[in-house]
Each structure stands twice: as C-alpha cells, then as structure tokens.
Amino acid sequence: MPLTPRPFRALVHARVPVAAEAPRPHRAMLAAATLCAAAATLLAGCQHEATVDPGALHAATELYLARHGDLCLGKPRWPIDVTQADARAHARDAVQMPVLQRLGLVKAEAITLPATADAPATAATRYTLTAEGQKSFIARKTATGDAAPPDFCAAHLTLDRIVGWAPEAGHKAGDGGPVVVTYTYHVQPAPWARDAEAQRVFPMVARVVEGDGRLELRQAFVLGEQGWVPAAGT
C-alpha cells in the first residue's frame, strides 16, 4: 500500500515525502532533506470523495511539496565522527561518509576522541561538510510552519499527478475529517544523488529516484479557513 511521507526526512530516516511502486502503493523531509527517513503510516485504499474539489487538493499538494518535498537523510548534526569500532561494524556513517568524501561533499581528518567515564581515548575520522556539501544541507520547516532542524538532503519532489483521495481511516466521507491524497511525483535529485555508489549506500535515494512518475505517496490534509492544509503531525 502507499506510504505517507513525513516531510521527507527520511523517507530515509524517513521532508522526503517513503514509497511503494505503482501499482503497489507510499505514505516527505523533505525532509527531509530531508531527502527522509525516514517514518510513515499505512493507510487504506483510494477512492474519490464527491464533496472534495479536486482542483483544491491538487493545489494543496503542489504547495505541500514546494515547501516540504525534500528527501532528507537524517543527518542534522555535523561534524560526524566515525571510530575504528564503527568501521569494523560497518556502521551506516562508516559506509556512507567515504562515498560522500569521494564526491567532494565532505572532508575527513584524523582525530582522537577524548576519554570518557565509559571509554578510553580513541582514534576516529571526523567528517565535515565542504562548501559543495553545504548546498545539500537545507533549512526546513514542519508542515505547520514551525522551524525544523536543517538536514542533509538528496532530492526535491514535485507533483506529477493526483491518483485519488479518500477519508482518513476512522472517518466517513463528508464528515469534515482529514482527506488522504494519493499522488505520484517527479524527482529533482542533487547531482551527487545520481551517482551509482551513492545510491548503493543510500538505497532509499535510489528507490525514490527510480520511482519518478511511478511510485505512489500519500499525504493527509484537513480543510481549514485557508483551504486544505497538511494534517498536524504529517
């Protein structure tokens, strides 16, 4: 079934609205870059609710993606330190950071992390964003407009088409409750996100890039004084 992205943070971790292949259905940071996480809720099938203006939902979904359509990778805190133990365990950062370094997005330096009450001093590699990497470190906002931590993002999504919409689970058509829009998207990846090795170590990025025009995402909206707006918590 389709998944609904929470401002694509990680589709990966979860602001990137991640997804399932059409006709198999996805519930974005954005996210993410947030792109996400990256953090989705399965919702039931799709239909058209007669009382809903499709043009209004189309406009609301376009606006949602314009503001929150970043596919982010759940890396809001830099620099990132990778210890020898991380490398031996093939930890996520230990696998991903060397690829980002090869692509010129991070620089590495050998450091010694100080001893703590729980561990002795240990050698590590510290990865810091380069000027090129900073271009993918994006300031974000939640769907309600509140500030959210910046994140390292791989792509931005725009609307392809609305597949359908239906009342959110637990609500009946026309009861004024949230409406879940199912849609397909187009993806605008950062140049580095097209790299084959980058897609190997960030498999969700590969999935979203390959799903352009095919994967279905979902987003819940509620009707307010200003029209359709993203439901709280999505």
XYZ file of C-alpha atoms in Angstrom:
234
model
C 0.000 0.000 0.000
C 1.084 3.630 -0.467
C 3.033 5.216 2.346
C 2.683 8.779 3.560
C 5.929 10.756 3.861
C 6.592 12.955 6.819
C 8.382 15.941 5.431
C 10.792 13.715 3.666
C 13.152 13.154 6.342
C 13.776 10.066 5.935
C 11.874 8.549 3.758
C 15.271 7.619 4.602
C 15.259 8.176 8.169
C 12.199 8.838 6.884
C 10.987 16.225 4.458
C 11.444 13.139 1.679
C 7.949 12.501 1.258
C 8.808 6.550 1.591
C 7.187 4.759 -1.066
C 5.921 1.708 -2.840
C 5.969 1.028 -6.504
C 2.821 1.702 -8.534
C 0.571 -0.142 -8.831
C 1.789 -1.241 -5.444
C 1.180 1.752 -3.235
C 3.679 5.015 -0.312
C 2.509 7.363 2.650
C 8.319 13.937 2.509
C 11.929 15.904 4.657
C 11.701 16.886 2.597
C 12.688 16.169 4.735
C 13.709 15.737 4.758
C 16.450 16.790 3.043
C 15.150 15.520 4.314
C 15.931 13.571 1.066
C 13.613 11.459 4.543
C 13.680 8.761 6.515
C 12.919 8.156 7.452
C 8.512 7.232 9.343
C 5.288 6.578 7.506
C 1.826 5.216 8.294
C -0.007 2.703 6.149
C -3.468 3.861 5.165
C -6.351 2.143 3.470
C -7.355 2.142 -0.217
C -8.104 5.013 -2.514
C -11.341 6.454 -3.866
C -12.771 9.813 -4.873
C -14.854 11.675 -2.310
C -17.538 13.540 -4.233
C -17.667 16.512 -1.859
C -13.995 17.398 -2.385
C -12.828 19.901 -5.010
C -10.064 18.051 -6.906
C -8.509 21.307 -8.089
C -8.158 22.490 -4.497
C -6.477 19.238 -3.454
C -4.145 19.422 -6.445
C -3.105 22.951 -5.472
C -2.675 21.954 -1.815
C -0.475 19.001 -2.732
C 1.666 21.136 -5.046
C 2.136 23.705 -2.287
C 2.926 20.995 0.265
C 5.684 19.570 -1.913
C 7.042 23.015 -2.785
C 7.500 23.660 0.927
C 8.208 20.191 2.279
C 9.173 17.950 -0.630
C 12.832 17.460 0.302
C 14.142 13.912 0.558
C 16.481 14.185 3.556
C 18.836 11.629 5.021
C 18.539 12.117 8.777
C 21.930 13.782 9.220
C 21.153 17.064 11.019
C 24.278 17.207 13.198
C 27.778 17.822 11.842
C 30.648 17.089 12.024
C 30.193 13.308 12.074
C 32.827 11.184 13.823
C 33.477 7.600 12.759
C 35.521 5.452 15.111
C 37.510 2.357 14.265
C 34.821 0.321 16.028
C 32.224 1.899 13.729
C 34.323 0.935 10.724
C 34.709 -2.671 11.902
C 30.953 -2.898 12.450
C 30.232 -1.378 9.021
C 28.056 1.227 10.737
C 25.935 3.425 8.494
C 28.166 6.501 8.724
C 31.290 4.381 8.274
C 29.882 3.126 4.953
C 28.328 6.374 3.719
C 30.880 9.025 4.665
C 33.733 7.761 2.419
C 31.343 7.879 -0.547
C 30.356 11.456 0.253
C 34.055 12.266 0.607
C 34.806 10.853 -2.855
C 32.010 13.030 -4.237
C 33.516 16.142 -2.661
C 30.676 16.716 -0.199
C 32.665 16.113 2.996
C 36.290 16.333 4.056
C 37.961 13.986 6.512
C 40.563 14.461 9.220
C 42.069 12.057 11.729
C 41.288 12.975 15.330
C 41.475 11.443 18.780
C 38.270 11.475 20.767
C 38.971 12.200 24.444
C 38.473 9.564 27.084
C 35.157 9.450 28.900
C 33.952 7.700 32.028
C 32.837 4.815 29.829
C 35.591 4.600 27.204
C 39.279 5.383 26.742
C 40.570 7.902 24.220
C 40.062 6.517 20.747
C 41.115 7.307 17.192
C 38.401 8.458 14.809
C 37.825 10.113 11.455
C 35.901 13.389 11.591
C 33.820 14.272 8.537
C 32.871 17.911 7.928
C 30.714 19.320 5.143
C 32.571 21.085 2.347
C 31.217 24.161 0.576
C 29.727 21.791 -2.007
C 28.190 19.635 0.721
C 26.652 22.695 2.366
C 24.486 23.115 -0.734
C 22.622 19.954 0.295
C 22.318 20.958 3.970
C 18.881 22.535 3.867
C 16.969 24.612 6.409
C 13.471 23.215 6.812
C 10.079 23.831 8.373
C 7.431 21.429 9.597
C 4.122 21.121 7.752
C 2.624 23.560 10.283
C 5.313 26.164 9.539
C 7.441 25.679 12.646
C 11.222 25.669 12.310
C 12.805 22.235 11.991
C 16.492 21.310 12.215
C 18.390 21.542 8.903
C 19.167 18.211 7.285
C 21.354 16.784 4.555
C 19.017 16.242 1.608
C 19.389 14.349 -1.646
C 16.452 15.446 -3.785
C 13.305 17.521 -4.062
C 9.947 16.154 -5.163
C 7.274 17.895 -7.221
C 3.769 16.749 -8.073
C 3.219 14.513 -11.103
C -0.487 13.767 -10.728
C -3.203 13.057 -8.169
C -4.166 9.377 -8.255
C -7.100 9.693 -5.868
C -8.229 10.648 -2.386
C -10.300 9.166 0.426
C -11.243 9.941 4.041
C -8.532 9.081 6.537
C -9.069 5.782 8.363
C -11.696 6.248 11.080
C -13.563 8.993 9.225
C -16.520 8.910 6.858
C -16.855 10.759 3.578
C -18.182 14.254 4.103
C -17.706 14.321 7.885
C -15.182 17.169 7.672
C -12.291 14.946 8.746
C -8.863 14.567 7.120
C -8.646 13.536 3.490
C -5.713 11.416 2.313
C -4.399 12.257 -1.134
C -2.536 9.611 -3.121
C -0.176 11.013 -5.744
C 2.808 10.290 -7.929
C 5.776 12.625 -8.155
C 8.709 13.847 -10.203
C 12.132 13.963 -8.554
C 14.881 16.564 -8.877
C 17.949 14.852 -7.387
C 21.072 16.687 -6.347
C 23.836 15.950 -8.899
C 25.648 13.654 -6.455
C 22.458 11.657 -5.802
C 22.638 10.211 -9.331
C 25.978 8.562 -8.537
C 25.666 4.765 -8.537
C 27.748 4.280 -5.402
C 25.819 6.995 -3.552
C 22.598 5.203 -4.428
C 24.081 1.934 -3.205
C 24.853 3.312 0.262
C 21.611 5.351 0.355
C 19.160 2.780 -1.053
C 16.097 4.903 -0.301
C 17.513 7.601 -2.577
C 17.819 5.032 -5.352
C 14.256 3.887 -4.763
C 12.822 7.401 -4.905
C 14.855 8.415 -7.971
C 13.839 5.260 -9.820
C 10.200 5.803 -8.806
C 9.795 9.086 -10.685
C 6.265 9.106 -12.114
C 5.520 5.584 -10.784
C 5.721 5.370 -7.001
C 2.644 6.486 -5.081
C 2.892 8.662 -1.960
C 0.172 9.764 0.429
C -0.431 12.923 2.392
C -3.300 13.806 4.742
C -4.971 17.226 4.508
C -7.623 18.962 6.602
C -9.931 21.740 5.426
C -9.310 24.973 7.341
C -10.090 28.638 6.952
C -7.286 28.986 4.395
C -8.326 25.887 2.421
C -6.708 22.456 2.502
C -3.618 22.298 4.718
C -1.414 19.377 5.823
C -2.829 17.496 8.801
C -0.985 18.051 12.062
C 1.833 15.564 12.619
C 2.291 14.747 8.916
